[in-house]
Structures are given as structure tokens and as C-alpha cells.
């Protein structure tokens, strides 16, 4: 069964600290992996998209890694800010069709305290 | 910034009412989607469209219906709302994966939060 599991479910850190969020998946055949940021009451916004051949990608203070062999990805946030408080969603796409079906994780709820 | 808009953002209605959630995008994307999201849960695909006059049901069974008469417009309708329909509804769009270098990035609207009393 194709699944996307994220950990931890929730995380609280102090402003200025770094953190790492995890995503494990069983989706096959793999096409790409995406990380989205979703502020409370808003729609998700794309942070990174990585294909099979990419093992790291950065977007400002966000750095995503991908290990396609172990089917694991991480999202590292550097020097966290209060505005980083949000849900971070891992999404994996398969290559089963030209559309590419998307499998969503439940997200990690990050809270950054001052 | 994504040019995809949803209205209303918030809606509280009584049981049995008919409602339509509007979704419009100005990016010329062929593919559009409706997702349902409950707190702490993953997004579930309820409808999608590959283009004008094309609509398909998604993975999650839904009593709602959709239409795609114009490329930019993808409304979702509930003929008779019930409390079980209370949820966040997210509209999204993407370019076709077959169009060369794009990766089919998904652009989401801000969502419509529906509460049925």
C-alpha cells in the first residue's frame, strides 16, 4: 500500500533554533517528492520539489534532502522564525500515469516560540 | 505567487441548503483539483479535471459535484448540505506533466471552510 508517514506529529522549538522534520514513504514507482508549508487556515504553499536524481534542494532557510534508496526525506529549517509556525506536509508522486498520483502525509505541526 | 482564488473563505449554513464553492485560476492550467482536509489529517482528493468538459471523482467518496465549462473555473456544488460535510475544501491547479520541463507543481487556493449546522 502506498503511504507517506511524517514525524514528529508536532514539534515546539524556540526562535532561532534549527529543526529537522522527517518523511518516510512507500510509494512506488517514485516520481517526485514535495514539501509544502501550510499556515493555519490557508492553502499549502510549495517549498521544494525533488526528483529521483536530486538528493538535496534548498529554498532560503529550508533545505530538503532525499534518499531514494531508503525512501526517506527530511526538511531542515535553519534559524527558525516565528513565521515558520505552520504545518509542513510531505507529498510523494508516483509514475503510474501521466497525471502522477499524489500521496499526502498528515503533516508535522511546527510551533516556534519567542 | 499563485493566481488561484476561492470563495467564500468561510461559510456557515443550515442542513439541507444548497451551496457552491467557487474556484478560479488565471494561470491557464489544464488540470484542476478539489481536496477535502480535516484537522490533523491528510488532504483527500474528491474531484479532478484534465480540462474543459472533463471531470472525474477522486479517491474519497463525496456527495458533491463539479463542473468545468471554462478552463479557469472549477466550482464545487453540494445539493443538500449535512453536518458531515463540515470540512476545509481546497482547490488546486497544475500544468500538464507532459508539457516539457515543468514538474506538475500544484498551486493551492486559500481554502473554503464550510460549517453545516
mmCIF file of C-alpha atoms in Angstrom:
data_model
loop_
_atom_site.group_PDB
_atom_site.id
_atom_site.type_symbol
_atom_site.label_atom_id
_atom_site.label_comp_id
_atom_site.label_asym_id
_atom_site.label_seq_id
_atom_site.Cartn_x
_atom_site.Cartn_y
_atom_site.Cartn_z
ATOM 1 C CA UNK A 1 0.000 0.000 0.000
ATOM 2 C CA UNK A 2 1.419 3.389 -0.970
ATOM 3 C CA UNK A 3 1.856 5.542 2.103
ATOM 4 C CA UNK A 4 3.575 8.673 3.359
ATOM 5 C CA UNK A 5 4.442 8.868 7.054
ATOM 6 C CA UNK A 6 5.700 12.018 8.735
ATOM 7 C CA UNK A 7 7.363 12.520 12.087
ATOM 8 C CA UNK A 8 7.146 14.033 14.537
ATOM 9 C CA UNK A 9 3.436 14.770 14.525
ATOM 10 C CA UNK A 10 4.123 18.050 16.306
ATOM 11 C CA UNK A 11 7.189 19.976 17.378
ATOM 12 C CA UNK A 12 7.838 23.046 19.514
ATOM 13 C CA UNK A 13 11.127 24.916 19.225
ATOM 14 C CA UNK A 14 12.492 28.273 20.328
ATOM 15 C CA UNK A 15 13.033 31.065 17.868
ATOM 16 C CA UNK A 16 16.485 30.938 16.294
ATOM 17 C CA UNK A 17 16.900 27.178 16.734
ATOM 18 C CA UNK A 18 17.197 24.637 13.918
ATOM 19 C CA UNK A 19 14.928 21.655 13.415
ATOM 20 C CA UNK A 20 14.521 18.669 11.121
ATOM 21 C CA UNK A 21 11.271 17.086 10.005
ATOM 22 C CA UNK A 22 11.115 13.543 8.650
ATOM 23 C CA UNK A 23 9.148 11.883 5.864
ATOM 24 C CA UNK A 24 9.185 8.151 5.037
ATOM 25 C CA UNK A 25 7.311 6.794 2.053
ATOM 26 C CA UNK A 26 6.490 3.505 0.373
ATOM 27 C CA UNK A 27 5.194 4.990 -2.902
ATOM 28 C CA UNK A 28 6.344 3.108 -5.975
ATOM 29 C CA UNK A 29 7.199 3.787 -8.725
ATOM 30 C CA UNK A 30 8.539 7.071 -7.439
ATOM 31 C CA UNK A 31 8.346 10.272 -9.479
ATOM 32 C CA UNK A 32 8.979 13.204 -7.156
ATOM 33 C CA UNK A 33 8.711 14.364 -3.564
ATOM 34 C CA UNK A 34 7.380 17.730 -2.490
ATOM 35 C CA UNK A 35 7.358 19.662 0.746
ATOM 36 C CA UNK A 36 4.586 22.171 1.378
ATOM 37 C CA UNK A 37 4.086 24.743 4.127
ATOM 38 C CA UNK A 38 0.520 25.319 5.277
ATOM 39 C CA UNK A 39 -0.261 28.218 7.581
ATOM 40 C CA UNK A 40 -3.333 27.810 9.784
ATOM 41 C CA UNK A 41 -6.488 28.415 7.775
ATOM 42 C CA UNK A 42 -4.592 28.854 4.492
ATOM 43 C CA UNK A 43 -3.772 26.719 1.478
ATOM 44 C CA UNK A 44 -0.454 24.829 1.209
ATOM 45 C CA UNK A 45 2.447 26.604 -0.476
ATOM 46 C CA UNK A 46 5.217 24.694 -2.237
ATOM 47 C CA UNK A 47 8.703 24.804 -0.663
ATOM 48 C CA UNK A 48 10.638 22.271 -2.759
ATOM 49 C CA UNK A 49 10.132 19.584 -5.384
ATOM 50 C CA UNK A 50 12.765 16.850 -5.796
ATOM 51 C CA UNK A 51 13.020 14.174 -8.450
ATOM 52 C CA UNK A 52 14.750 10.814 -8.188
ATOM 53 C CA UNK A 53 18.155 12.182 -9.181
ATOM 54 C CA UNK A 54 18.193 15.059 -6.669
ATOM 55 C CA UNK A 55 19.323 14.416 -3.097
ATOM 56 C CA UNK A 56 19.264 17.949 -1.725
ATOM 57 C CA UNK A 57 17.461 21.165 -2.531
ATOM 58 C CA UNK A 58 17.354 24.493 -0.728
ATOM 59 C CA UNK A 59 14.846 27.311 -0.593
ATOM 60 C CA UNK A 60 16.192 30.043 1.676
ATOM 61 C CA UNK A 61 16.351 28.667 5.219
ATOM 62 C CA UNK A 62 14.642 25.447 4.129
ATOM 63 C CA UNK A 63 16.758 22.523 2.929
ATOM 64 C CA UNK A 64 15.194 19.266 1.821
ATOM 65 C CA UNK A 65 17.078 16.005 1.385
ATOM 66 C CA UNK A 66 16.017 12.858 -0.391
ATOM 67 C CA UNK A 67 17.366 9.325 -0.121
ATOM 68 C CA UNK A 68 15.507 7.382 -2.802
ATOM 69 C CA UNK A 69 17.176 4.113 -1.765
ATOM 70 C CA UNK A 70 15.820 4.203 1.788
ATOM 71 C CA UNK A 71 12.711 6.164 0.708
ATOM 72 C CA UNK A 72 13.299 8.885 3.248
ATOM 73 C CA UNK A 73 13.254 12.655 3.064
ATOM 74 C CA UNK A 74 13.937 15.371 5.594
ATOM 75 C CA UNK A 75 13.207 19.071 5.751
ATOM 76 C CA UNK A 76 15.739 21.099 7.731
ATOM 77 C CA UNK A 77 14.806 24.581 8.902
ATOM 78 C CA UNK A 78 17.692 26.829 9.902
ATOM 79 C CA UNK A 79 17.471 29.735 12.352
ATOM 80 C CA UNK A 80 13.749 29.366 12.846
ATOM 81 C CA UNK A 81 11.471 32.399 12.907
ATOM 82 C CA UNK A 82 8.031 32.911 14.416
ATOM 83 C CA UNK A 83 6.606 32.899 10.874
ATOM 84 C CA UNK A 84 7.812 29.323 10.432
ATOM 85 C CA UNK A 85 4.988 28.178 12.713
ATOM 86 C CA UNK A 86 2.849 26.086 10.355
ATOM 87 C CA UNK A 87 2.089 22.555 9.226
ATOM 88 C CA UNK A 88 4.700 21.041 6.916
ATOM 89 C CA UNK A 89 3.322 18.462 4.513
ATOM 90 C CA UNK A 90 5.290 15.842 2.598
ATOM 91 C CA UNK A 91 3.739 14.772 -0.719
ATOM 92 C CA UNK A 92 5.002 11.969 -2.961
ATOM 93 C CA UNK A 93 4.024 11.499 -6.596
ATOM 94 C CA UNK A 94 4.124 8.183 -8.431
ATOM 95 C CA UNK A 95 4.710 7.497 -12.115
ATOM 96 C CA UNK A 96 1.697 5.269 -12.550
ATOM 97 C CA UNK A 97 0.056 7.596 -15.024
ATOM 98 C CA UNK A 98 0.750 10.765 -16.996
ATOM 99 C CA UNK A 99 -1.018 12.680 -14.222
ATOM 100 C CA UNK A 100 1.081 11.257 -11.402
ATOM 101 C CA UNK A 101 -0.988 10.402 -8.375
ATOM 102 C CA UNK A 102 -0.161 12.331 -5.203
ATOM 103 C CA UNK A 103 0.129 10.767 -1.766
ATOM 104 C CA UNK A 104 -0.103 13.185 1.151
ATOM 105 C CA UNK A 105 1.339 12.866 4.620
ATOM 106 C CA UNK A 106 -0.605 14.188 7.617
ATOM 107 C CA UNK A 107 1.950 16.893 8.230
ATOM 108 C CA UNK A 108 4.168 17.986 11.109
ATOM 109 C CA UNK A 109 2.766 20.871 13.120
ATOM 110 C CA UNK A 110 5.675 23.169 13.977
ATOM 111 C CA UNK A 111 5.339 25.861 16.625
ATOM 112 C CA UNK A 112 8.097 28.398 17.088
ATOM 113 C CA UNK A 113 8.121 30.197 20.446
ATOM 114 C CA UNK A 114 9.802 33.534 21.067
ATOM 115 C CA UNK B 1 2.560 33.872 -6.030
ATOM 116 C CA UNK B 2 -0.236 31.600 -7.196
ATOM 117 C CA UNK B 3 -3.204 33.135 -9.002
ATOM 118 C CA UNK B 4 -5.921 30.816 -7.776
ATOM 119 C CA UNK B 5 -8.879 32.117 -5.840
ATOM 120 C CA UNK B 6 -11.580 30.519 -3.735
ATOM 121 C CA UNK B 7 -14.813 31.996 -2.454
ATOM 122 C CA UNK B 8 -16.232 32.077 0.073
ATOM 123 C CA UNK B 9 -13.367 31.675 2.548
ATOM 124 C CA UNK B 10 -15.818 30.851 5.333
ATOM 125 C CA UNK B 11 -19.413 29.627 5.135
ATOM 126 C CA UNK B 12 -21.834 28.600 7.894
ATOM 127 C CA UNK B 13 -25.134 27.186 6.685
ATOM 128 C CA UNK B 14 -28.020 25.059 7.879
ATOM 129 C CA UNK B 15 -28.671 21.442 6.985
ATOM 130 C CA UNK B 16 -30.373 20.892 3.640
ATOM 131 C CA UNK B 17 -29.114 24.050 1.974
ATOM 132 C CA UNK B 18 -27.521 24.011 -1.474
ATOM 133 C CA UNK B 19 -24.060 25.548 -1.655
ATOM 134 C CA UNK B 20 -21.497 26.222 -4.351
ATOM 135 C CA UNK B 21 -17.824 26.774 -3.620
ATOM 136 C CA UNK B 22 -16.142 28.823 -6.315
ATOM 137 C CA UNK B 23 -12.604 28.306 -7.616
ATOM 138 C CA UNK B 24 -10.901 30.321 -10.342
ATOM 139 C CA UNK B 25 -7.340 30.370 -11.645
ATOM 140 C CA UNK B 26 -5.708 32.782 -14.074
ATOM 141 C CA UNK B 27 -2.630 30.682 -14.896
ATOM 142 C CA UNK B 28 -4.217 28.827 -17.819
ATOM 143 C CA UNK B 29 -3.676 25.458 -16.146
ATOM 144 C CA UNK B 30 -5.423 22.476 -17.685
ATOM 145 C CA UNK B 31 -5.616 20.415 -14.505
ATOM 146 C CA UNK B 32 -7.696 21.413 -11.509
ATOM 147 C CA UNK B 33 -8.484 19.593 -8.279
ATOM 148 C CA UNK B 34 -10.662 19.702 -5.190
ATOM 149 C CA UNK B 35 -9.303 18.361 -1.916
ATOM 150 C CA UNK B 36 -11.001 17.895 1.436
ATOM 151 C CA UNK B 37 -8.963 18.383 4.608
ATOM 152 C CA UNK B 38 -9.951 17.784 8.213
ATOM 153 C CA UNK B 39 -7.808 18.977 11.158
ATOM 154 C CA UNK B 40 -4.651 16.909 11.627
ATOM 155 C CA UNK B 41 -5.452 14.732 8.647
ATOM 156 C CA UNK B 42 -4.020 14.415 5.161
ATOM 157 C CA UNK B 43 -5.614 16.008 2.124
ATOM 158 C CA UNK B 44 -8.044 13.748 0.277
ATOM 159 C CA UNK B 45 -8.754 14.185 -3.434
ATOM 160 C CA UNK B 46 -12.506 14.369 -4.092
ATOM 161 C CA UNK B 47 -12.650 15.643 -7.705
ATOM 162 C CA UNK B 48 -10.292 16.498 -10.542
ATOM 163 C CA UNK B 49 -10.424 17.735 -14.110
ATOM 164 C CA UNK B 50 -7.971 17.390 -17.005
ATOM 165 C CA UNK B 51 -9.598 20.211 -18.982
ATOM 166 C CA UNK B 52 -12.856 21.697 -20.187
ATOM 167 C CA UNK B 53 -15.792 19.251 -20.022
ATOM 168 C CA UNK B 54 -13.611 16.694 -18.207
ATOM 169 C CA UNK B 55 -14.366 15.785 -14.584
ATOM 170 C CA UNK B 56 -13.530 12.712 -12.531
ATOM 171 C CA UNK B 57 -14.185 11.559 -8.981
ATOM 172 C CA UNK B 58 -11.187 11.300 -6.710
ATOM 173 C CA UNK B 59 -10.149 8.818 -4.065
ATOM 174 C CA UNK B 60 -12.532 9.980 -1.349
ATOM 175 C CA UNK B 61 -16.202 9.437 -1.986
ATOM 176 C CA UNK B 62 -18.058 12.726 -1.918
ATOM 177 C CA UNK B 63 -21.678 13.730 -2.413
ATOM 178 C CA UNK B 64 -20.517 16.923 -4.073
ATOM 179 C CA UNK B 65 -20.439 17.528 -7.831
ATOM 180 C CA UNK B 66 -18.188 19.674 -10.012
ATOM 181 C CA UNK B 67 -18.271 21.206 -13.470
ATOM 182 C CA UNK B 68 -15.605 22.532 -15.851
ATOM 183 C CA UNK B 69 -17.241 24.674 -18.503
ATOM 184 C CA UNK B 70 -14.321 27.099 -18.715
ATOM 185 C CA UNK B 71 -10.609 26.441 -18.246
ATOM 186 C CA UNK B 72 -10.289 28.935 -15.428
ATOM 187 C CA UNK B 73 -13.362 27.959 -13.414
ATOM 188 C CA UNK B 74 -13.989 24.784 -11.378
ATOM 189 C CA UNK B 75 -16.941 25.163 -8.972
ATOM 190 C CA UNK B 76 -17.976 22.526 -6.437
ATOM 191 C CA UNK B 77 -21.648 22.099 -5.503
ATOM 192 C CA UNK B 78 -23.417 20.368 -2.623
ATOM 193 C CA UNK B 79 -27.122 19.967 -3.372
ATOM 194 C CA UNK B 80 -28.129 19.329 0.238
ATOM 195 C CA UNK B 81 -25.540 20.057 2.882
ATOM 196 C CA UNK B 82 -25.281 17.927 6.027
ATOM 197 C CA UNK B 83 -23.174 18.300 9.197
ATOM 198 C CA UNK B 84 -20.891 15.503 7.886
ATOM 199 C CA UNK B 85 -19.889 17.885 5.078
ATOM 200 C CA UNK B 86 -18.267 20.237 7.590
ATOM 201 C CA UNK B 87 -14.642 20.497 6.477
ATOM 202 C CA UNK B 88 -11.990 22.580 4.740
ATOM 203 C CA UNK B 89 -12.183 22.414 0.945
ATOM 204 C CA UNK B 90 -9.029 23.256 -1.018
ATOM 205 C CA UNK B 91 -8.924 23.923 -4.755
ATOM 206 C CA UNK B 92 -5.687 23.484 -6.688
ATOM 207 C CA UNK B 93 -4.383 23.615 -10.240
ATOM 208 C CA UNK B 94 -1.326 22.414 -12.125
ATOM 209 C CA UNK B 95 0.179 22.391 -15.584
ATOM 210 C CA UNK B 96 0.144 19.187 -17.595
ATOM 211 C CA UNK B 97 3.091 16.913 -16.795
ATOM 212 C CA UNK B 98 3.573 16.242 -20.493
ATOM 213 C CA UNK B 99 4.459 19.855 -21.314
ATOM 214 C CA UNK B 100 8.257 19.589 -21.169
ATOM 215 C CA UNK B 101 10.248 20.948 -18.262
ATOM 216 C CA UNK B 102 7.548 21.593 -15.698
ATOM 217 C CA UNK B 103 7.202 19.247 -12.751
ATOM 218 C CA UNK B 104 3.457 19.484 -12.356
ATOM 219 C CA UNK B 105 3.729 21.800 -9.371
ATOM 220 C CA UNK B 106 0.450 22.138 -7.510
ATOM 221 C CA UNK B 107 -0.837 25.614 -6.692
ATOM 222 C CA UNK B 108 -3.478 25.837 -3.965
ATOM 223 C CA UNK B 109 -6.148 28.375 -3.213
ATOM 224 C CA UNK B 110 -6.647 29.691 0.312
ATOM 225 C CA UNK B 111 -9.432 27.217 1.013
ATOM 226 C CA UNK B 112 -13.119 27.385 1.872
ATOM 227 C CA UNK B 113 -14.051 26.385 5.390
ATOM 228 C CA UNK B 114 -17.585 25.013 5.429
ATOM 229 C CA UNK B 115 -19.599 24.518 8.611
ATOM 230 C CA UNK B 116 -23.007 22.862 8.358
ATOM 231 C CA UNK B 117 -25.215 23.202 11.427
#
